[in-house]
XYZ file of C-alpha atoms in Angstrom:
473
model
C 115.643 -60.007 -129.058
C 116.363 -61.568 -132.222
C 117.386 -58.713 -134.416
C 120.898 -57.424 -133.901
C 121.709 -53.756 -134.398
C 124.223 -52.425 -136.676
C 126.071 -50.546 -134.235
C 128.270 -48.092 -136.959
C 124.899 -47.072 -138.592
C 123.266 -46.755 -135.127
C 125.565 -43.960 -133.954
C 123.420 -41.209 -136.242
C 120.240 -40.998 -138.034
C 119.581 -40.018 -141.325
C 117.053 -36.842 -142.092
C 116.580 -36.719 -146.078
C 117.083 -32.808 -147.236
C 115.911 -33.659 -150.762
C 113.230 -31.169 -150.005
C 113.054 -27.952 -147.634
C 113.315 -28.531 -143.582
C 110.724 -28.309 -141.684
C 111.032 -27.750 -138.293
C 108.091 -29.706 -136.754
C 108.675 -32.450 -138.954
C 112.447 -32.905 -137.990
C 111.395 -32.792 -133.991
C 108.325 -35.350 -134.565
C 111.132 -37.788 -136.474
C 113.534 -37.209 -133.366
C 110.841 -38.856 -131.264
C 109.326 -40.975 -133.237
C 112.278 -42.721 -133.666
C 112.603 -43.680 -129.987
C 109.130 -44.160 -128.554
C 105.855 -45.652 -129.634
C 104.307 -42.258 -131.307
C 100.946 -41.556 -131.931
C 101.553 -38.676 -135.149
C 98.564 -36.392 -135.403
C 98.923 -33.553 -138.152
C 96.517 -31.985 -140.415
C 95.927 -33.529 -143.893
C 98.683 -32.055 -146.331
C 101.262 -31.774 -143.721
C 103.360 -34.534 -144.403
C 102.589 -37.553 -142.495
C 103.940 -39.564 -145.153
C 107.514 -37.563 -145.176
C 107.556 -38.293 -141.253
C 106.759 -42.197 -142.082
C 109.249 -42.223 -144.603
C 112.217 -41.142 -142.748
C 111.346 -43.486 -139.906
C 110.943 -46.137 -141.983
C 114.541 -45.880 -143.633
C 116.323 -45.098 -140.467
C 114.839 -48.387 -139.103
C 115.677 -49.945 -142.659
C 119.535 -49.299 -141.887
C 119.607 -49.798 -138.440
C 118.352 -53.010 -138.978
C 119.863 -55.306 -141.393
C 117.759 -58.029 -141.098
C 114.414 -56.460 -139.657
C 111.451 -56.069 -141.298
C 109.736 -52.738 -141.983
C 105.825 -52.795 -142.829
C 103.917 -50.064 -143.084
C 99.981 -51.004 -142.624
C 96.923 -48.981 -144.388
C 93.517 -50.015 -144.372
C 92.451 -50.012 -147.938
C 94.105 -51.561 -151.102
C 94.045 -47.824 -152.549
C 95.572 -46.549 -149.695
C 98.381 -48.468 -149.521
C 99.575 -48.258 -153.032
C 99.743 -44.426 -152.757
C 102.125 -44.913 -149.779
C 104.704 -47.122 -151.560
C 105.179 -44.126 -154.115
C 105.111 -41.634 -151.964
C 107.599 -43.055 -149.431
C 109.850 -44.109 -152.123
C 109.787 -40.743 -153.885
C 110.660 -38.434 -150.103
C 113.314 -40.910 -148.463
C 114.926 -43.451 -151.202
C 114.166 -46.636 -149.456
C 115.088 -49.079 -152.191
C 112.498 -50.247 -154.432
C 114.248 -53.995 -154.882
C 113.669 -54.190 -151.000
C 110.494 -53.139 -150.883
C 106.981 -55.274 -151.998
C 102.876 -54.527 -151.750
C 101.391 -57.738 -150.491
C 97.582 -58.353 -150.371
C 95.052 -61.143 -149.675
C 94.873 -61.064 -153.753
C 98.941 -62.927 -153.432
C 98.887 -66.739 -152.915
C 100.377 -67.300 -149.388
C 103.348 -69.115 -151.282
C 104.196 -66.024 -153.008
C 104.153 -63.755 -149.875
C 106.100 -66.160 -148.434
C 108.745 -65.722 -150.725
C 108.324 -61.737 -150.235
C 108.878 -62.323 -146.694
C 112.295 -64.236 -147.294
C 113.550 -61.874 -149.710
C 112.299 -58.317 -149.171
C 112.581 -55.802 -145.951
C 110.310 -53.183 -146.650
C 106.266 -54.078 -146.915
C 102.811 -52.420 -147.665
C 99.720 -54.318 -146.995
C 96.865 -53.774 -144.976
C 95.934 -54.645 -141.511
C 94.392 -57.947 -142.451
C 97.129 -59.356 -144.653
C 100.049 -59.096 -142.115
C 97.446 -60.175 -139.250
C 96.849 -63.266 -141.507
C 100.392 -64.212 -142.509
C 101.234 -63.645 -138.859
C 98.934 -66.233 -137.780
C 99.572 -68.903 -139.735
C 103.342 -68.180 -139.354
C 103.985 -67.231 -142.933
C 106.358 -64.555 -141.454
C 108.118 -64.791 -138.016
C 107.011 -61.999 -135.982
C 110.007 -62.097 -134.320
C 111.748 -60.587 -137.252
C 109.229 -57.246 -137.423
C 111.093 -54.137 -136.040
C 108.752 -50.859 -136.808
C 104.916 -50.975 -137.694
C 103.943 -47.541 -139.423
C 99.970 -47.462 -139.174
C 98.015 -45.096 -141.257
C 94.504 -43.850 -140.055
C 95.409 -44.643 -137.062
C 92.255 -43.598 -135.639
C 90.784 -46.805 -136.442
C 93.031 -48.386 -134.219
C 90.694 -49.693 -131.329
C 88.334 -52.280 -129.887
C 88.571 -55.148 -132.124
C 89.143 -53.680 -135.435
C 92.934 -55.500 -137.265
C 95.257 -52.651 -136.144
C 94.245 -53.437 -132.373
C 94.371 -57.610 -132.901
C 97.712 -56.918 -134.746
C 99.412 -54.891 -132.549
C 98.312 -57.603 -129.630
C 99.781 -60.306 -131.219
C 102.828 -58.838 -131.917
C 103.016 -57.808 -128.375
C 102.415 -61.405 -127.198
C 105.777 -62.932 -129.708
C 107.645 -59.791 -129.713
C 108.201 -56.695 -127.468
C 110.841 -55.683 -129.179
C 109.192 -53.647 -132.256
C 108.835 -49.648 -132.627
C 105.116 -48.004 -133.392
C 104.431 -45.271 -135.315
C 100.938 -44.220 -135.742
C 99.895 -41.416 -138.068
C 95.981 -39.967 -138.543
C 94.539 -36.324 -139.480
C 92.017 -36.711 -136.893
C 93.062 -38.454 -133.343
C 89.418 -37.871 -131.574
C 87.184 -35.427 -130.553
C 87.402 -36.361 -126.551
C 90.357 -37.272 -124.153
C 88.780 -40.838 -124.068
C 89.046 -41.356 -127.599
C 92.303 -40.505 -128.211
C 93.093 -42.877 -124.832
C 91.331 -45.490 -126.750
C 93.621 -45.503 -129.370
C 97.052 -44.938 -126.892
C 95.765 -48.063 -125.226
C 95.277 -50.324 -128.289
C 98.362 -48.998 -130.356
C 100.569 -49.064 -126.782
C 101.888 -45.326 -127.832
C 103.526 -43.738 -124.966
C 104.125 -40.680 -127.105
C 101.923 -38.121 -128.433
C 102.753 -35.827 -131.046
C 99.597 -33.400 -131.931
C 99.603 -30.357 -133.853
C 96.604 -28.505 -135.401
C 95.576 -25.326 -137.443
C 96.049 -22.938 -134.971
C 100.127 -24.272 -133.992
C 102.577 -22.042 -134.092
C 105.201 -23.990 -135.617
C 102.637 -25.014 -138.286
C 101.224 -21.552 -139.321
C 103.913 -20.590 -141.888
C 102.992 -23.877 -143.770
C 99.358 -23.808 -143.663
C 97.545 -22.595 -146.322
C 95.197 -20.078 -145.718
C 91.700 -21.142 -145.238
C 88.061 -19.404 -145.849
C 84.961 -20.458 -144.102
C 81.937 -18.748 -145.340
C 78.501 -20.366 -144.200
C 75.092 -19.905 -146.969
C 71.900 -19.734 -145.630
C 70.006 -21.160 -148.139
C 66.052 -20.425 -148.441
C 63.766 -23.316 -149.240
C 60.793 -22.603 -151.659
C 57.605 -22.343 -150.590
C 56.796 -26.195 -152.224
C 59.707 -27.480 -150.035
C 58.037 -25.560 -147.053
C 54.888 -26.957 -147.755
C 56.408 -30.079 -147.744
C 57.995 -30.286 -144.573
C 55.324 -29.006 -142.940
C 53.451 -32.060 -143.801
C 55.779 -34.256 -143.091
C 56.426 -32.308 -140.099
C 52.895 -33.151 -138.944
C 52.984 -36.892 -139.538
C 56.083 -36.898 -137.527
C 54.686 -35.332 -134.660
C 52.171 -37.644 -134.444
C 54.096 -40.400 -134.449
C 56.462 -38.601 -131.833
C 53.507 -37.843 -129.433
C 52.445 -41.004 -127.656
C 56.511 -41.754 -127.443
C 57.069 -39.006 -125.712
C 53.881 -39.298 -123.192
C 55.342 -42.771 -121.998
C 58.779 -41.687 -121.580
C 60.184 -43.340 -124.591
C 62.272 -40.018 -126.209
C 62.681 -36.770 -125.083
C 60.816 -33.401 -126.856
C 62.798 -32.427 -130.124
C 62.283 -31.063 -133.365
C 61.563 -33.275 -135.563
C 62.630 -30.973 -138.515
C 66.090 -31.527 -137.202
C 65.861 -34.807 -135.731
C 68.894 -37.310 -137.089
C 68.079 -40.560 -137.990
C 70.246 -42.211 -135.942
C 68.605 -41.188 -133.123
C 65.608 -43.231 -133.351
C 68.333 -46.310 -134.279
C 69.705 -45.702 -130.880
C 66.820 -46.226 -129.079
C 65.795 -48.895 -130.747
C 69.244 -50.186 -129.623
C 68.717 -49.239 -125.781
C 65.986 -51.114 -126.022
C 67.069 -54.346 -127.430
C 69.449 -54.334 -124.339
C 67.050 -54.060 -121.940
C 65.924 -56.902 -120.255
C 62.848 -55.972 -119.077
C 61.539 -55.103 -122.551
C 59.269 -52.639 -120.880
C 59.231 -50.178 -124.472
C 59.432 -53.185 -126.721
C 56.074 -51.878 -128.053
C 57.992 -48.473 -129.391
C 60.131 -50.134 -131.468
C 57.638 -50.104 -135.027
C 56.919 -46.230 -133.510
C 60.761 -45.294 -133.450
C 61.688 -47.619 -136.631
C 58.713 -45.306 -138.376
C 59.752 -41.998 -137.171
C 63.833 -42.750 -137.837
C 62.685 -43.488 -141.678
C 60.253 -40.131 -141.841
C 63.397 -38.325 -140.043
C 65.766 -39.270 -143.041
C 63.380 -38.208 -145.909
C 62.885 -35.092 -143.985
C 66.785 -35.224 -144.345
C 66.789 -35.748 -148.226
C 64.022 -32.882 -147.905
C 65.764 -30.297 -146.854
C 69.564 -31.229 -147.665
C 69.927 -33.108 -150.643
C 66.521 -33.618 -153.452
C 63.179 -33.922 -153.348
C 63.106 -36.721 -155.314
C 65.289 -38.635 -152.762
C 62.320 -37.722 -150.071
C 59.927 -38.998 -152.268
C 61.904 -42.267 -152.917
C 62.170 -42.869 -149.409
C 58.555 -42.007 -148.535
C 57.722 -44.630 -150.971
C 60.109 -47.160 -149.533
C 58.197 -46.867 -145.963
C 54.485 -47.803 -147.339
C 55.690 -50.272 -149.915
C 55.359 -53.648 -148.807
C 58.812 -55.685 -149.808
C 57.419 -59.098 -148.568
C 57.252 -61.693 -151.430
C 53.356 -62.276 -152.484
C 51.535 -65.047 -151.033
C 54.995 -65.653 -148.488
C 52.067 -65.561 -145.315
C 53.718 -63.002 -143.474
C 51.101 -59.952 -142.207
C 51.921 -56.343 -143.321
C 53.449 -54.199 -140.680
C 50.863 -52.323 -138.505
C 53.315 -49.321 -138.899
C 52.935 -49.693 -142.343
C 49.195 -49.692 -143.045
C 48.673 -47.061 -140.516
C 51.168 -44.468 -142.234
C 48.500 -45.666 -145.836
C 45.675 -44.169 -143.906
C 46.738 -41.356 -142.021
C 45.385 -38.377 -143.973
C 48.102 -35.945 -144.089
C 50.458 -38.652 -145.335
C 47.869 -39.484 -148.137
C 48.393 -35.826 -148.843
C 51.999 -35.596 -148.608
C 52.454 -38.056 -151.027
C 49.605 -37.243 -153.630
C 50.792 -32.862 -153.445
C 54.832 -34.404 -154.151
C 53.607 -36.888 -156.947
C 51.399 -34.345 -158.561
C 54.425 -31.857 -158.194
C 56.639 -34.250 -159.909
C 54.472 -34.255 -162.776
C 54.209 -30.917 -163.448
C 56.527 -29.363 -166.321
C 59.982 -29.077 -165.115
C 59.109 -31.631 -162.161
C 60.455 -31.102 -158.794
C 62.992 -28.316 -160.296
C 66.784 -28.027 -159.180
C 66.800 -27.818 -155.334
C 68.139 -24.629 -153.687
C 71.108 -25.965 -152.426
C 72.083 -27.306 -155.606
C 71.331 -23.990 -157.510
C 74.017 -22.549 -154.899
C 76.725 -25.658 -155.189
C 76.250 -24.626 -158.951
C 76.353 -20.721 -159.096
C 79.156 -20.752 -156.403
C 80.973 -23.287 -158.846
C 80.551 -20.979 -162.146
C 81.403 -18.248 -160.306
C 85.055 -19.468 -159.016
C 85.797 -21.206 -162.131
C 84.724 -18.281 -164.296
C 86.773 -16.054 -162.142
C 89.834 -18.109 -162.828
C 89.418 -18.514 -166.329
C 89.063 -14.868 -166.698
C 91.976 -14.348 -164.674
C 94.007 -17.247 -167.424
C 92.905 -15.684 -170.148
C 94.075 -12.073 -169.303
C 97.601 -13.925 -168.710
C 97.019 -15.299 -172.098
C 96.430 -18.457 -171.178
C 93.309 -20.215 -172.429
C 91.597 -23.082 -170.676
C 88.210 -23.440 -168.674
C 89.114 -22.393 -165.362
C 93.435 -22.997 -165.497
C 94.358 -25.412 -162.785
C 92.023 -25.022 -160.494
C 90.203 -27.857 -158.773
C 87.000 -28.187 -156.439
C 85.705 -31.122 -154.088
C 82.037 -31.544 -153.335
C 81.110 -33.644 -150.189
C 78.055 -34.851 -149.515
C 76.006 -36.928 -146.624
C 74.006 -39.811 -149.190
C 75.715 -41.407 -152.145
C 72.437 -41.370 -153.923
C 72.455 -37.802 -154.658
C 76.002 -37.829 -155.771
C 74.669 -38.903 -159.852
C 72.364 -35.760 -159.307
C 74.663 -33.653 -158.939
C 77.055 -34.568 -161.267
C 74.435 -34.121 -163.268
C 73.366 -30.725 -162.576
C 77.187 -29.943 -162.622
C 78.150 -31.338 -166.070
C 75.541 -28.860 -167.642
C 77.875 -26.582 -167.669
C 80.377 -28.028 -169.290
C 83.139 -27.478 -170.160
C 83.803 -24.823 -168.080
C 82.506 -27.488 -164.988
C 83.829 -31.578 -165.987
C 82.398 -33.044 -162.714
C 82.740 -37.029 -161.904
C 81.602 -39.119 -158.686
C 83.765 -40.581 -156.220
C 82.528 -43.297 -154.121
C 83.392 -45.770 -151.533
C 83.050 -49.586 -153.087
C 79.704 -50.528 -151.359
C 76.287 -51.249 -153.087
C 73.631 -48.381 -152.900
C 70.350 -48.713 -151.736
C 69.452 -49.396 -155.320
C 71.517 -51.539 -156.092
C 74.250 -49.943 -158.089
C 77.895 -50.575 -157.262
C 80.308 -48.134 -156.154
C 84.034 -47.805 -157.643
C 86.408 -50.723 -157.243
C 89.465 -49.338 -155.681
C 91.121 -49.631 -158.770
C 88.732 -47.304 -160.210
C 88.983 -45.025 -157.319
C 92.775 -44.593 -158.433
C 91.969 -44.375 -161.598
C 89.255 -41.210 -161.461
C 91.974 -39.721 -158.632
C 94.816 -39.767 -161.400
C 92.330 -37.645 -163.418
C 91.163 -35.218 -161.501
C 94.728 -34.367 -160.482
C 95.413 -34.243 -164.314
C 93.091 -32.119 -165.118
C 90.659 -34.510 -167.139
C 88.031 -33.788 -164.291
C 87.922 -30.083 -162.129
C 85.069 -30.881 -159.429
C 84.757 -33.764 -157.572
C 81.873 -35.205 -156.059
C 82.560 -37.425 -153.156
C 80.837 -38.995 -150.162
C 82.924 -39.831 -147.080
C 85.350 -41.757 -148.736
C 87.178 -38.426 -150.245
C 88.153 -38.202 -146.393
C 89.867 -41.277 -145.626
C 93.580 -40.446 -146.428
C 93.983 -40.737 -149.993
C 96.330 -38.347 -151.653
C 93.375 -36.038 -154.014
C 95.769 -33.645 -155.242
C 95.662 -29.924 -154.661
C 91.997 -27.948 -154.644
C 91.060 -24.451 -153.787
């Protein structure tokens, strides 16, 4: 081992009380700090606190190690310099955020001069490879979302190489959601080489007088009778497309109502693998019946408009003009099959009727249930004397498709300014084209909403992965 140990500050280990105990988070440090520890706590629990007091107890031990603390988005791990910094008092001349933005010379120089580091996954794999840092020198690796840890993905590749040069390095992996099955939480273990597993969830008893308390109330939401009229249509193309793949053993019986996209993807996968090729024909069948599955989606979860969007996108032929290439089969079958004429003709003359497609029942609950809770609270402010649209009170919105995130922002903002809605996306280009939020703009409509410039926020998946939204009710 190259690293030597400074024995006087090894004899104890430093737990900051700069805020109140907590219990589970002083016996998940304990460990932590002597075996390879996969961390898995509920968001809001303090992951980062844990992280934190590892990281400086490693920081002193070590004089001349190197602490680096690994997220997987730029956004991601700025939020965890401030918040480490802020809990534990790790030295801020010590400490530097390298990305693949830094020339190598200047990380270089980082790595000479500096103990503690944030970067992602990528960067440290990078400057590990072409020996910009020693990996000899490395003594804890603090890995947020650590359930991306396996296969192939950086955290895995990282963690192997660091193996290979240097055994002597702690672990510490933190993520609010380990893994729905044994095997993927072994999957993780495996890559990350944890031989410690801390889990807690909502219903443990050391957590319960820190959790807040939670209420899970389920809408049924009607559909009108044009949306019913709609699906049933769409319901019948589908079935007819389903038919002859289920007579030759292609997919099992389902309802194609509730049929997931994916599905269809999947077998088109199975099928690819196959080396007989014995279904090959399916594949324009399945690739049809996957795209009518996801505007049924749009249909009954998200907007009408959406369906018809995507209905459009299956018949229109995106092949350059004159480019030689045949239209799909698929494709000109769907033009002449009767009910799909009618589908489409009964939606665009819907469309053009005054008011259009109208707001779609799901929507006109997001938005009552919205008015009401903020129009509760300002109520409530304004007895207190307080005046304001709705005091500090903050809401998140989550939805499956990015495209319907502008409607309902939309929708939201028209009742302003008791509702101030904005979109929060991941950095991706849409299906039309339009660009999602750099992730300095993702820190920058964050800061907002947490100041109050914004109370609802409308997010796809991204609003899940880690970053530090602020408090909402």
């Amino acid at each position: 081992m190259k690293l030597k140990v400074d024995m006087l500050e090894a004899k104890h280990w430093i737990y900051p009380l700069n805020q109140p105990k907590r219990d589970y988070q002083f016996n998940i440090v304990k460990r932590c700090l002597f075996e390879n520890t996969l961390v898995a706590l509920p968001t809001g629990l303090g992951k980062t606190f844990i992280a934190g007091v590892v990281m400086l107890n490693f920081y002193r031990w070590f004089p001349e190690g190197k602490v680096v603390f690994v997220a997987p988005t730029k956004p991601l791990v700025a939020q965890q310099i401030d918040a480490c910094h802020r809990t534990c008092g790790i030295p801020g001349r010590d400490a530097a955020e390298l990305t693949g933005n830094n020339p190598r010379a200047y990380r270089s120089r980082m790595w000479e001069e500096k103990r503690v580091f944030y970067m992602t996954p990528q960067t440290l794999m990078n400057d590990l490879a072409t020996e910009n840092c020693d990996a000899r020198d490395v003594i804890l690796v603090v890995i947020d979302e650590a359930h991306k840890g396996t296969g192939d993905y950086a955290y895995a590749q990282l963690i192997r190489f660091l193996m290979a040069k240097n055994p002597h390095f702690r672990v510490l992996a933190l993520t609010a959601t380990p893994g729905s099955t044994p095997e993927a939480i072994q999957a993780i273990v495996n890559s990350l080489h944890i031989s410690r597993i801390e889990i807690r969830d909502e219903g443990s008893l050391d957590l319960r007088e820190y959790m807040h308390k939670k209420e899970v109330k389920q809408h049924i939401i009607k559909m009108t009778e044009d949306i019913v009229h709609f699906q049933q249509l769409l319901k019948t193309v589908m079935e007819s497309v389903l038919k002859p793949l289920v007579a030759r053993g292609v997919i099992e019986p389902l309802d194609v109502v509730k049929m997931h996209p994916y599905r269809a993807t999947a077998i088109i996968q199975r099928i690819a693998a196959q080396r007989n090729g014995a279904h090959k024909w399916a594949v324009g069948a399945l690739s049809k019946l996957g795209a009518m599955a996801r505007a049924m989606s749009y249909l009954m979860e998200a907007s009408v408009t959406m369906c018809l969007g995507s209905l459009r996108d299956l018949i229109t032929d995106k092949d350059k003009p004159g480019d030689g290439k045949k239209k799909a089969p698929s494709k000109s079958q769907l033009k002449e099959d009767p009910t799909f004429q009618k589908l489409l003709t009964d939606l665009e003359a819907r469309r053009h009727r005054p008011g259009g497609f109208g707001m779609h029942p799901k929507m006109e609950t997001l938005k009552t249930l919205l008015v009401q809770h903020f129009g509760v609270r300002m109520a409530e402010d304004n007895e207190g004397g307080d005046a304001g649209s709705g005091g500090d009170t903050r809401a998140m919105v989550f939805v499956t498709y990015r495209e319907c995130v502008d409607e309902i922002v939309e929708v939201l903002n028209q009742e302003s300014p008791l509702l101030k809605a904005t979109r929060f996306v991941g950095q991706g280009v849409d299906k039309q084209g339009k660009k999602g939020f750099a992730q300095r703009e993702q820190l920058e409509v964050i800061k907002k909403f947490k100041a109050g410039e914004f109370n609802v926020l409308v997010s796809t998946s991204i609003g899940e992965e880690g970053l530090d939204i602020g408090e909402v009710d």
